[in-house]
Short mmCIF file of C-alpha atoms in Angstrom, two decimals:
data_model
loop_
_atom_site.label_atom_id
_atom_site.label_comp_id
_atom_site.label_asym_id
_atom_site.label_seq_id
_atom_site.Cartn_x
_atom_site.Cartn_y
_atom_site.Cartn_z
CA UNK A 273 9.29 46.55 -26.18
CA UNK A 274 8.41 49.05 -28.92
CA UNK A 275 5.15 48.14 -30.63
CA UNK A 276 4.31 45.52 -27.99
CA UNK A 277 4.13 47.21 -24.60
CA UNK A 278 2.49 50.46 -23.53
CA UNK A 279 4.97 53.07 -22.30
CA UNK A 280 5.13 53.15 -18.51
CA UNK A 281 3.17 49.93 -18.03
CA UNK A 282 4.12 47.60 -15.18
CA UNK A 283 3.48 43.88 -14.88
CA UNK A 284 3.36 42.41 -11.38
CA UNK A 285 3.18 38.76 -12.48
CA UNK A 286 5.61 36.08 -11.33
CA UNK A 287 8.07 35.04 -14.05
CA UNK A 288 11.61 33.64 -14.10
CA UNK A 289 14.76 33.92 -16.18
CA UNK A 290 13.87 30.82 -18.22
CA UNK A 291 11.27 33.03 -19.94
CA UNK A 292 13.84 35.38 -21.49
CA UNK A 293 15.04 33.19 -24.36
CA UNK A 294 11.62 31.93 -25.51
CA UNK A 295 10.27 35.50 -25.27
CA UNK A 296 13.05 36.83 -27.48
CA UNK A 297 12.42 34.00 -29.94
CA UNK A 298 8.69 34.71 -29.90
CA UNK A 299 9.16 38.44 -30.45
CA UNK A 300 11.59 37.91 -33.32
CA UNK A 301 9.67 35.08 -35.00
CA UNK A 302 12.38 32.49 -34.39
CA UNK A 303 11.25 28.95 -33.47
CA UNK A 304 12.01 28.02 -29.86
CA UNK A 305 14.36 25.00 -29.72
CA UNK A 306 12.80 21.85 -28.22
CA UNK A 307 15.26 21.74 -25.29
CA UNK A 308 14.20 25.17 -23.99
CA UNK A 309 12.05 24.84 -20.88
CA UNK A 310 10.85 28.42 -20.38
CA UNK A 311 7.63 29.98 -21.60
CA UNK A 312 7.33 33.21 -23.58
CA UNK A 313 5.91 36.17 -21.68
CA UNK A 314 4.91 38.04 -24.85
CA UNK A 315 1.26 37.93 -23.75
CA UNK A 316 2.21 39.72 -20.50
CA UNK A 317 4.20 42.31 -22.41
CA UNK A 318 1.14 43.01 -24.53
CA UNK A 319 -1.26 42.95 -21.56
CA UNK A 320 0.16 42.93 -17.99
CA UNK A 321 -3.23 41.67 -16.72
CA UNK A 322 -3.33 38.68 -19.14
CA UNK A 323 -4.04 35.26 -17.67
CA UNK A 324 -0.82 33.68 -16.40
CA UNK A 325 -0.75 30.41 -14.50
CA UNK A 326 2.91 29.49 -14.87
CA UNK A 327 4.90 29.90 -11.63
CA UNK A 328 8.54 30.92 -11.48
CA UNK A 329 11.15 28.22 -10.89
CA UNK A 330 14.53 28.78 -9.26
CA UNK A 331 17.24 26.17 -8.74
CA UNK A 332 20.19 26.58 -6.41
CA UNK A 333 22.79 23.86 -6.74
CA UNK A 334 21.84 20.24 -7.31
CA UNK A 335 18.33 19.18 -6.33
CA UNK A 336 17.28 22.38 -4.51
CA UNK A 337 14.30 24.00 -6.21
CA UNK A 338 11.83 26.76 -5.41
CA UNK A 339 8.49 27.33 -7.11
CA UNK A 340 6.94 30.76 -6.63
CA UNK A 341 3.38 31.47 -7.70
CA UNK A 342 1.19 34.47 -7.07
CA UNK A 343 1.13 34.48 -3.28
CA UNK A 344 2.97 31.23 -2.48
CA UNK A 345 6.54 29.95 -2.30
CA UNK A 346 7.40 26.26 -2.08
CA UNK A 347 10.95 24.91 -1.76
CA UNK A 348 12.13 21.30 -1.80
CA UNK A 349 15.75 20.61 -0.97
CA UNK A 350 17.90 17.73 -2.14
CA UNK A 351 17.79 16.21 1.36
CA UNK A 352 13.96 16.18 1.34
CA UNK A 353 13.38 19.22 3.57
CA UNK A 354 10.52 21.45 2.46
CA UNK A 355 9.33 25.01 2.99
CA UNK A 356 5.92 26.44 2.11
CA UNK A 357 4.91 30.04 2.72
CA UNK A 358 1.66 31.92 2.15
CA UNK A 359 3.23 35.21 1.14
CA UNK A 360 -0.07 37.09 1.12
CA UNK A 361 -0.45 36.48 4.87
CA UNK A 362 3.23 36.01 5.76
CA UNK A 363 5.36 38.13 3.37
CA UNK A 364 8.45 37.83 5.57
CA UNK A 365 8.16 34.01 5.61
CA UNK A 366 8.11 33.44 9.35
CA UNK A 367 5.77 30.42 9.34
CA UNK A 368 6.77 27.34 7.37
CA UNK A 369 3.51 25.58 6.42
CA UNK A 370 5.10 22.59 4.65
CA UNK A 371 4.23 20.05 7.36
CA UNK A 372 0.73 21.45 7.99
CA UNK A 373 -1.74 18.99 6.42
CA UNK A 374 -4.23 21.82 5.79
CA UNK A 375 -1.91 23.01 3.02
CA UNK A 376 -1.15 19.62 1.44
CA UNK A 377 -3.15 20.43 -1.69
CA UNK A 378 -1.41 23.79 -2.16
CA UNK A 379 1.97 22.10 -1.71
CA UNK A 380 1.06 19.39 -4.24
CA UNK A 381 -0.07 21.98 -6.80
CA UNK A 382 3.24 23.79 -6.55
CA UNK A 383 5.30 20.58 -6.43
CA UNK A 384 3.99 19.53 -9.85
CA UNK A 385 6.13 22.34 -11.32
CA UNK A 386 9.39 21.02 -9.84
CA UNK A 387 11.87 19.64 -12.39
CA UNK A 388 11.41 15.96 -13.17
CA UNK A 389 15.17 15.52 -13.57
CA UNK A 390 18.12 17.24 -11.96
CA UNK A 391 21.24 18.32 -13.78
CA UNK A 392 24.70 18.30 -12.22
CA UNK A 393 26.00 21.58 -10.80
CA UNK A 394 28.10 23.74 -13.10
CA UNK A 395 31.17 22.17 -11.50
CA UNK A 396 29.88 18.76 -12.61
CA UNK A 397 29.22 17.37 -9.15
CA UNK A 398 25.70 16.31 -8.22
CA UNK A 399 24.50 16.74 -4.67
CA UNK A 400 27.09 19.35 -3.76
CA UNK A 401 25.33 21.83 -1.59
CA UNK A 402 22.14 23.53 -0.59
CA UNK A 403 19.64 21.97 1.72
CA UNK A 404 17.42 23.51 4.31
CA UNK A 405 19.45 22.38 7.29
CA UNK A 406 19.30 25.75 9.06
CA UNK A 407 15.60 26.16 8.39
CA UNK A 408 14.84 22.60 9.50
CA UNK A 409 16.54 23.15 12.82
CA UNK A 410 14.62 26.42 13.30
CA UNK A 411 11.35 24.72 12.32
CA UNK A 412 11.91 21.94 14.84
CA UNK A 413 12.42 24.51 17.57
CA UNK A 414 9.27 26.36 16.50
CA UNK A 415 11.15 29.50 15.46
CA UNK A 416 10.67 29.21 11.69
#
């Protein structure tokens, strides 16, 4: 962004697509509408090392959400299945830590960022897909 970023700078922080609209509003001086849920990343554009505590949120179909922070990924599926990975120690996500009580606090910290309400899929049908069924089966067999 001319006048905001340094040429050739790289930011390694975790952000999501919900940040695009509020960032464009912020950069252009337009008020962000109240219904917009994302957070501007202007501070990261100005300084890639700026403090940033907001994790990235991804939703796939109704009720299936992933929260990714610096080093962790937590997923909760519509059917209640969960996945938690320490990506600093397990970047290929081989070991699901969601049921390990030693990581309950980490899971709770990430879970607070999950949406409080779910919207229907684009096709208008709630509860139509997703779910960690394959992962759950693998986890039960100890192969996850």
